[in-house]
Coordinates of C-alpha atoms in Angstrom, one line a residue:
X8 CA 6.2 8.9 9.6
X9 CA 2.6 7.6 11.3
X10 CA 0.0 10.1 10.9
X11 CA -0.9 12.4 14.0
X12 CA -3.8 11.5 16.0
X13 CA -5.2 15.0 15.8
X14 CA -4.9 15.0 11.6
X15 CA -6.4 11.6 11.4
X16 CA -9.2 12.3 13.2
X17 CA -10.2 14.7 10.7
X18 CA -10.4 12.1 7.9
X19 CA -14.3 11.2 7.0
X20 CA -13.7 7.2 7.7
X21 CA -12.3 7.9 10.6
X22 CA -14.8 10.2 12.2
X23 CA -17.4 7.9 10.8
X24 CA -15.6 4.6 12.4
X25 CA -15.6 6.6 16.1
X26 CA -18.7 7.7 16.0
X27 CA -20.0 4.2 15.3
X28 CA -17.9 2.7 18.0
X29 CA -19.3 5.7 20.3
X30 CA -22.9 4.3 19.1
X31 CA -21.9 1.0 20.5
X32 CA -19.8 1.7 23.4
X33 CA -21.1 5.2 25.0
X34 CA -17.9 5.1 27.2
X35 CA -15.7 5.0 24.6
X36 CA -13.1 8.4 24.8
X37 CA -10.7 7.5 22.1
X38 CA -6.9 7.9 22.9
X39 CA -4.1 9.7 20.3
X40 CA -3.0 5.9 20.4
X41 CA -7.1 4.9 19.6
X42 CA -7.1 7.4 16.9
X43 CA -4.4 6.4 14.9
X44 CA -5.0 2.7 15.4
X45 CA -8.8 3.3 14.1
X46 CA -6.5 5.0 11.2
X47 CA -5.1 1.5 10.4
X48 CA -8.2 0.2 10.4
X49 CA -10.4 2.4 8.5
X50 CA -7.6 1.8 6.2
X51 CA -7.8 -1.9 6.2
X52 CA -11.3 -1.8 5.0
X53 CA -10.6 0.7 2.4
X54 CA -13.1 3.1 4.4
X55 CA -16.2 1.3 3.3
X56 CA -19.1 2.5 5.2
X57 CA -20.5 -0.8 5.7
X58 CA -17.2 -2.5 6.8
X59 CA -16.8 0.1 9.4
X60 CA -20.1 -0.1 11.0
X61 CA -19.7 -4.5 10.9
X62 CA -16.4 -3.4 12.9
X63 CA -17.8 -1.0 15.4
X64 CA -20.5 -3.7 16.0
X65 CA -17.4 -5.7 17.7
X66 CA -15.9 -2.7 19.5
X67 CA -17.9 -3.8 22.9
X68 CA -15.8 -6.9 23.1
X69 CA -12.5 -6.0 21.7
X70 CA -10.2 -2.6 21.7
X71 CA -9.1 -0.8 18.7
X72 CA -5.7 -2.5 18.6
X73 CA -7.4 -6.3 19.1
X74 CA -9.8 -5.1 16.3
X75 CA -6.8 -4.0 14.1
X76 CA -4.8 -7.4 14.9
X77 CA -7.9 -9.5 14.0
X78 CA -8.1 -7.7 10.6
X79 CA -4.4 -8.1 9.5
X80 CA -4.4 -11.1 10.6
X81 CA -6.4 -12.7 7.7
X82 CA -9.4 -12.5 9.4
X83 CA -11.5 -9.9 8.2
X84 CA -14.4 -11.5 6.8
X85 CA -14.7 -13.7 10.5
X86 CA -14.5 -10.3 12.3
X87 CA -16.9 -8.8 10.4
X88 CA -19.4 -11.7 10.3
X89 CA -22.3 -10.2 11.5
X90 CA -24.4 -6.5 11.1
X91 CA -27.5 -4.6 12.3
X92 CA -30.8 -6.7 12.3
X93 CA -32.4 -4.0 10.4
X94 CA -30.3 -4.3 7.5
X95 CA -31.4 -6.2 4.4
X96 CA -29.8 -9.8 4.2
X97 CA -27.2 -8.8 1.5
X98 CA -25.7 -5.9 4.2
X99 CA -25.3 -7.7 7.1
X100 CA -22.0 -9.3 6.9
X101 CA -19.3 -7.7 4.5
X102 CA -19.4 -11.3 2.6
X103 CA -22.6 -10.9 1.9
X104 CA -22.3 -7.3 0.0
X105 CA -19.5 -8.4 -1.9
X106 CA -20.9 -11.9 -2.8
X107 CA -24.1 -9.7 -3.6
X108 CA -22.5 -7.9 -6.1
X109 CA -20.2 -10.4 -7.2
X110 CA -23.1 -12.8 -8.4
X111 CA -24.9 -10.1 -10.0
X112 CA -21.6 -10.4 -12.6
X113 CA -21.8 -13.0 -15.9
X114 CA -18.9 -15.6 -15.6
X115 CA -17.2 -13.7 -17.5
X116 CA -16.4 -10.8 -15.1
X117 CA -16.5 -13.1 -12.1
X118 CA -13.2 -15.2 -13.5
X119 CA -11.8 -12.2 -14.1
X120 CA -12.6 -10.5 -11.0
X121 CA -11.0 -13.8 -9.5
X122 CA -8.1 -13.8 -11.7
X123 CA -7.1 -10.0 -10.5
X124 CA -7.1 -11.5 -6.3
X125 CA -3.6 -12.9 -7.4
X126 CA -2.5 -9.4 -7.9
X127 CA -0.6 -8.2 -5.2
X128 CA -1.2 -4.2 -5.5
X129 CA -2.3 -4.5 -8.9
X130 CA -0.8 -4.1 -11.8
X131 CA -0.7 -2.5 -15.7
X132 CA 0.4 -5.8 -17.8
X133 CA -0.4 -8.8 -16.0
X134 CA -3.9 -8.0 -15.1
X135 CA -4.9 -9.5 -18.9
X136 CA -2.2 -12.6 -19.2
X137 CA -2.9 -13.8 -15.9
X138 CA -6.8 -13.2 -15.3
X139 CA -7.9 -14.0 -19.1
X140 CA -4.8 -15.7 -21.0
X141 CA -7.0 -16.7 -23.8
X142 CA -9.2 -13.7 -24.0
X143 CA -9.0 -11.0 -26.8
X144 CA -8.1 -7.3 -25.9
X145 CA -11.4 -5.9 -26.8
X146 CA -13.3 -8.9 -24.5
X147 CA -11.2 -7.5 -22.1
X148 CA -12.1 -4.2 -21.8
X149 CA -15.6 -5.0 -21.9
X150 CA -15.0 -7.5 -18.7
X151 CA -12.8 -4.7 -17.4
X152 CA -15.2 -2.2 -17.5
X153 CA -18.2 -4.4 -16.1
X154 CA -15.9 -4.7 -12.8
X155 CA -15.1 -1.4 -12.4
X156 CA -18.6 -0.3 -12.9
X157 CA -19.6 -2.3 -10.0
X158 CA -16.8 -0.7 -8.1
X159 CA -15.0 -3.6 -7.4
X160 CA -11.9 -2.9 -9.6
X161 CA -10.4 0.3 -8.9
X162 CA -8.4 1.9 -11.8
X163 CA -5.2 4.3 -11.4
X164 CA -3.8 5.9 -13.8
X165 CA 0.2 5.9 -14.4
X166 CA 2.4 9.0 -16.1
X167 CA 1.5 10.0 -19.2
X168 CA -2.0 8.1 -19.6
X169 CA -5.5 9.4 -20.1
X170 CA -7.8 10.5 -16.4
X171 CA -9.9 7.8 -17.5
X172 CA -10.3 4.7 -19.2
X173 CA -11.6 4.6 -22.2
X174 CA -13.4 1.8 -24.3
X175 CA -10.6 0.8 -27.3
X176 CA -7.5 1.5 -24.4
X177 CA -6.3 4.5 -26.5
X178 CA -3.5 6.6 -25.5
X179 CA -2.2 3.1 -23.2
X180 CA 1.0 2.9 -24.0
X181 CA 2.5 -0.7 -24.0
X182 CA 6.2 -0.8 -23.3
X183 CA 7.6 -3.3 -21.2
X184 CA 8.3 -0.5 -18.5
X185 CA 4.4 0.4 -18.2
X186 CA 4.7 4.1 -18.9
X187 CA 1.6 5.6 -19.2
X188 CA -0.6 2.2 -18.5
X189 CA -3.0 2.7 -16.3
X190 CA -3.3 -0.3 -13.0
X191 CA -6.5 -2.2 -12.4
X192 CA -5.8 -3.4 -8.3
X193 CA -8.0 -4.6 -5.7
X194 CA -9.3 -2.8 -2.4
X195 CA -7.7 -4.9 0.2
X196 CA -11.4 -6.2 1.2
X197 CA -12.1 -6.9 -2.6
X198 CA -8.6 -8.6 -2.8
X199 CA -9.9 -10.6 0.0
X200 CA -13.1 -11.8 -0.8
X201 CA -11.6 -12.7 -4.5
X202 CA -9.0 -14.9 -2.8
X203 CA -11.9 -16.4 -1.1
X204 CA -13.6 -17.1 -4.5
X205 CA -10.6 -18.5 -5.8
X206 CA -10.1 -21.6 -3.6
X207 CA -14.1 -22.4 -3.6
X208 CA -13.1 -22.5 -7.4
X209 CA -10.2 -24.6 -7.1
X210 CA -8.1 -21.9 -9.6
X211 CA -5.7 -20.8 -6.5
X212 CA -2.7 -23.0 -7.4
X213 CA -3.3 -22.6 -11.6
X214 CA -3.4 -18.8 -11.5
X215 CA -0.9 -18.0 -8.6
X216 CA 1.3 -20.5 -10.9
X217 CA 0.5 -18.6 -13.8
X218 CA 1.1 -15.2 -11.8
X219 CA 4.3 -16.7 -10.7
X220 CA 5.8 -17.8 -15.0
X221 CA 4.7 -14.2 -15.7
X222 CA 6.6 -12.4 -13.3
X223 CA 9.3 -14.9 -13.8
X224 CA 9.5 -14.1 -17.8
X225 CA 8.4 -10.4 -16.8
X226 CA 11.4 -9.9 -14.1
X227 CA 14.1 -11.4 -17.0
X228 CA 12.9 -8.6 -19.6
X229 CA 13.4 -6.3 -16.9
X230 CA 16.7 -7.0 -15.4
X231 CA 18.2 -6.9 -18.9
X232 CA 16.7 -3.9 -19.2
X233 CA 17.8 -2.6 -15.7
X234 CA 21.6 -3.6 -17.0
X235 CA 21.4 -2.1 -20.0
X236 CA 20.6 1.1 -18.6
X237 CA 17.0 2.0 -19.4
X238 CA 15.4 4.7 -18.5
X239 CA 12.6 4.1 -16.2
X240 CA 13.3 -0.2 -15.7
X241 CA 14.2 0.7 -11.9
X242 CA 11.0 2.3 -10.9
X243 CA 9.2 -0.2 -13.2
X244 CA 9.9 -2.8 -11.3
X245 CA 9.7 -1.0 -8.0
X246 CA 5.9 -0.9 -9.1
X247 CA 5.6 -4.4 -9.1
X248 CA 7.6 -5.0 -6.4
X249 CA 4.6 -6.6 -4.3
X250 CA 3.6 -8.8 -6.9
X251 CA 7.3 -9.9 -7.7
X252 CA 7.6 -11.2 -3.8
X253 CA 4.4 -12.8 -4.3
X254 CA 5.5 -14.4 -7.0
X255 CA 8.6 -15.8 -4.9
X256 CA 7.1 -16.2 -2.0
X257 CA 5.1 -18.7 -4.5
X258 CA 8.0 -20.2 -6.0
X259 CA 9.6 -21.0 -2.5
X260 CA 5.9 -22.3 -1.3
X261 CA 6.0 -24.8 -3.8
X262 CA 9.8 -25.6 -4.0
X263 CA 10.7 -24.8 -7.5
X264 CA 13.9 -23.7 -7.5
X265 CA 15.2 -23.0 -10.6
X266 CA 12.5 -20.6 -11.4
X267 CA 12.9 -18.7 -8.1
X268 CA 16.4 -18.4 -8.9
X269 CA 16.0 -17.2 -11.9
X270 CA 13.6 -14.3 -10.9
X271 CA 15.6 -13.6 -8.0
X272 CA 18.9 -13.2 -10.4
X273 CA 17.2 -11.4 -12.8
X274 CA 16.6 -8.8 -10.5
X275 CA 20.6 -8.8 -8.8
X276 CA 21.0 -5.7 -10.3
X277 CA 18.0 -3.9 -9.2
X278 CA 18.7 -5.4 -5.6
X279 CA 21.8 -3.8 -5.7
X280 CA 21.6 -0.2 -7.0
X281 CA 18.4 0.2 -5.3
X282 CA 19.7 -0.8 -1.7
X283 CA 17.7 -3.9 -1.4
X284 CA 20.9 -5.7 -0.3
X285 CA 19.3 -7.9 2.6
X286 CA 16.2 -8.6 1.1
X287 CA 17.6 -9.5 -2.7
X288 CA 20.4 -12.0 -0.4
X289 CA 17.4 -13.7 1.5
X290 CA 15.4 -14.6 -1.5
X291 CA 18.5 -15.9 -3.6
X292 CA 20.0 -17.6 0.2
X293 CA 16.3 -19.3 -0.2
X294 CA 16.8 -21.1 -4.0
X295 CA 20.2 -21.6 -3.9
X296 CA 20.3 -23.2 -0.5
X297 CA 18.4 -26.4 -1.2
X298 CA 21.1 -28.3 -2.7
X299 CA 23.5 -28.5 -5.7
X300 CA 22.4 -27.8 -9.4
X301 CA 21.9 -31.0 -11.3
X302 CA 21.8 -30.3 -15.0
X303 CA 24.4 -28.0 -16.7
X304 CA 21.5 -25.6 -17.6
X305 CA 20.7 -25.3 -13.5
X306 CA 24.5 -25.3 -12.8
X307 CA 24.6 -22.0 -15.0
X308 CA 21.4 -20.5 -13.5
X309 CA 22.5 -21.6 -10.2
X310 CA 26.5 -19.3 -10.8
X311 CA 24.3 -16.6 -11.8
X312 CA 22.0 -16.3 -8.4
X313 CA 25.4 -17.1 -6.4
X314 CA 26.9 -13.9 -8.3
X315 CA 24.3 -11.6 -7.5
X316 CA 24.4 -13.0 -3.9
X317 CA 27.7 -12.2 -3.4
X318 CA 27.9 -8.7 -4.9
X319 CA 24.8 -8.4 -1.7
X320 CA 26.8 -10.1 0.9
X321 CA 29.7 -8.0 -0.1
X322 CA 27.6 -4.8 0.3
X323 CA 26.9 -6.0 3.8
X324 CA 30.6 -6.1 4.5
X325 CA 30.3 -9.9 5.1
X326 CA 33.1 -10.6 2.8
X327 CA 33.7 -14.1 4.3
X328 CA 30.3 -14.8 3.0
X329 CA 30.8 -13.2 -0.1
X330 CA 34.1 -14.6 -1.3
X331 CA 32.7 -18.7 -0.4
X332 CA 29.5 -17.6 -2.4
X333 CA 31.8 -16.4 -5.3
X334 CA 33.8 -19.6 -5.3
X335 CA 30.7 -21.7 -5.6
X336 CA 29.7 -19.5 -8.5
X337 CA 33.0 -20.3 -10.4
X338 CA 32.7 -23.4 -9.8
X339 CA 29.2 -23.8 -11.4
X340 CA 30.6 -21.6 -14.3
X341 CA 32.7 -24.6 -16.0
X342 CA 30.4 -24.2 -19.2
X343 CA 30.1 -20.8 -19.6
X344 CA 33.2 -18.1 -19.5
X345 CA 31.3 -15.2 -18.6
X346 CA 30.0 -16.3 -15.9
X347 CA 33.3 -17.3 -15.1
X348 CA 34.6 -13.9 -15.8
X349 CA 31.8 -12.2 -13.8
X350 CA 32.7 -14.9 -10.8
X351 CA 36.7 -13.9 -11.0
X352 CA 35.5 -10.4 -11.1
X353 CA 33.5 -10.6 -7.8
X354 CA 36.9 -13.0 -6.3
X355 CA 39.1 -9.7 -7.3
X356 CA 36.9 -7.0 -5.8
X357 CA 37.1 -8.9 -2.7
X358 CA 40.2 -9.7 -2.2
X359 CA 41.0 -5.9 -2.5
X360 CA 38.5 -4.8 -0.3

C-alpha cells in the first residue's frame, strides 16, 4: 500500500526536500497528493541532500509530479543539471559530486565501480564475475572496500552473514543459493551515473553481455535446483529477480534467442509455483516466437521453452493456447524422449481439463 501523506512527511528527506522547495517557491502549500509524490522522489535520489536541493532548485518551473516524471524518466542527471552559485564547482550539479568522487578512485575501483551499474538491484555472486572476471578474491575485496568507503557501493547483509564486511570475506558463505552473502548494489543515482561511465567507456555491450552469460549459466543451476526441491532456490532467485529481467530484457535487445530461451526455461518452474504465470509466458512468447529452431540442439531447447509455456498458458485457462504450444513441443522433441514424455504429459493434462 502507498505511504500516507501525513507519515511521509515525517521522514528527514522529505521534510528536508519541502522545505527546500518552500525556500524556492514561498507559495508552495504541499498537498497529501504533493507529499507523497515528494516521497517518490526523495526516494529516487536515495535522499541525498545534495540531489534534493538540485531538485528543489527546479520546483519554480515544474510541480512535484513533472519533477517525479522527469526523474523516472531517465533523466535525472539533466534535471538536476544545475545548483546554488555559492557552492563549490564539484556540488553544483549531482554529476559533478559523483564524477568528483569517482575520479578521486585508482582504475582499479573505477572499472569496478562501472562493472556493478550492470547490476540491477545488486547482487551477492555476480558482483565479482561480472565487474572483475580476471581479478583475484583478495584484489577484490580491497577494490570492494575502496568503493564502499567512498560511499558509493552500499553493502547489505543477507541471513546468516556477519553486520559487516570484513577484510578476508569470513563467515560469507558461498552456495549457489547465496545464504548468508552479503549484496554490494547501487543507489539508484550511483547506478545512474555508472551507467553513464560505462558508455563513455565503450564496456556497455561487453559487460551487459557478460551480465547476461552469467545469469544465463546462473538461472540453469538454479532451476535444477528449484526442481529438485531445494530449500531456499525459490527465494534465491526471487533475489535476483531484477537482474534476471535485465539479463532478458538483454537477450531480447540483441536477438539471441537460444540463450533467452534457455534462461527463460530454466526458470519454468519457478514461473509456475511462484505465480509468475503471465510474466514467465511473455518472456518465453518473446524467444520462441521468432521463428523455428534450426539445429537439433535449438530444436530441443526450443521443446523445452514451449513446455514451460504451456504449463503457463494452461494456468491462465487458455487451453487452446496451451494444447498448440504443447504440440509444437512434441514436435521439436523427435531426438529426445523425455521431452517427449514431458510434452504428452502437458497433451494429457489438457485434454482432461
Amino acid at each position: 500500500a502507498p505511504p500516507q501523506s501525513d507519515e511521509v512527511a515525517h521522514v528527514s528527506s522529505v521534510a528536508l526536500l519541502i522545505e527546500r522547495i518552500s525556500a524556492v517557491n514561498h507559495a508552495f502549500a504541499p498537498t497529501p497528493a504533493d507529499i507523497v509524490t515528494l516521497s517518490a522522489i526523495a526516494r529516487r535520489l536515495d535522499g541525498l541532500p545534495l540531489a534534493l536541493e538540485l531538485v528543489a532548485a527546479r520546483s519554480a518551473l515544474l510541480s512535484p509530479q513533472e519533477l517525479l516524471t522527469r526523474l523516472t524518466n531517465g533523466a535525472i542527471f539533466h534535471t538536476l543539471a544545475t545548483g546554488a552559485r555559492d557552492l563549490p564547482d564539484r556540488q553544483r550539479t549531482l554529476y559533478s559530486a559523483l564524477r568528483w568522487s569517482y575520479d578521486l578512485l585508482d582504475a582499479s575501483a573505477q572499472r569496478l565501480f562501472r562493472g556493478l551499474a550492470v547490476l540491477a538491484g545488486g547482487t551477492a555472486q555476480a558482483a565479482h564475475e561480472i565487474a572483475l572476471s580476471a581479478s583475484s578474491d583478495e584484489r577484490f575485496l580491497d577494490v570492494m572496500s575502496a568503493l564502499v568507503a567512498s560511499n558509493l557501493v552500499t553493502v547489505e547483509s543477507g541471513p546468516g552473514s556477519a553486520d559487516t564486511v570484513s577484510s578476508n570475506g569470513a563467515g560469507a558463505d558461498k552456495s549457489t543459493t547465496g545464504v548468508g552473502e552479503r549484496r554490494f548494489s547501487l543507489l539508484h543515482t550511483m547506478r545512474d551515473f555508472g551507467l553513464r561511465c560505462l558508455k563513455e567507456h565503450r564496456e556497455e555491450r561487453t559487460l551487459r553481455q557478460r551480465h547476461a552469460e552469467y545469469f544465463v549459466a546462473w538461472g540453469e543451476r538454479m532451476g535444477q535446483e528449484s526442481q529438485q526441491g531445494r530449500e531456499g532456490a525459490h527465494s534465491a532467485i526471487e533475489r535476483e529477480i531484477e537482474n534476471v529481467r535485465a539479463a532478458l530484457r538483454w537477450l531480447q535487445e540483441t536477438e539471441q534467442s537460444q540463450a533467452g530461451q534457455r534462461l527463460a526455461s530454466a526458470l519454468g518452474y519457478f514461473w509456475d509455483v511462484r505465480g509468475y504465470w503471465r510474466e514467465g509466458l511473455t518472456w518465453l512468447m518473446a524467444f520462441v516466437s521468432w521463428g523455428a529452431a534450426g539445429s537439433a540442439e535449438d530444436r530441443l531447447v526450443r521443446s523445452k521453452a514451449l513446455r514451460y509455456a504451456s504449463v503457463l498458458a494452461y494456468n491462465m485457462s487458455d487451453l487452446d493456447h496451451a494444447s498448440a504450444l504443447a504440440n509444437e513441443a512434441l514436435d521439436c522433441a523427435t531426438d529426445d524422449p523425455a521431452l517427449q514424455a514431458s510434452a504428452y504429459n502437458a497433451l494429457a493434462t489438457i485434454a482432461y481439463a
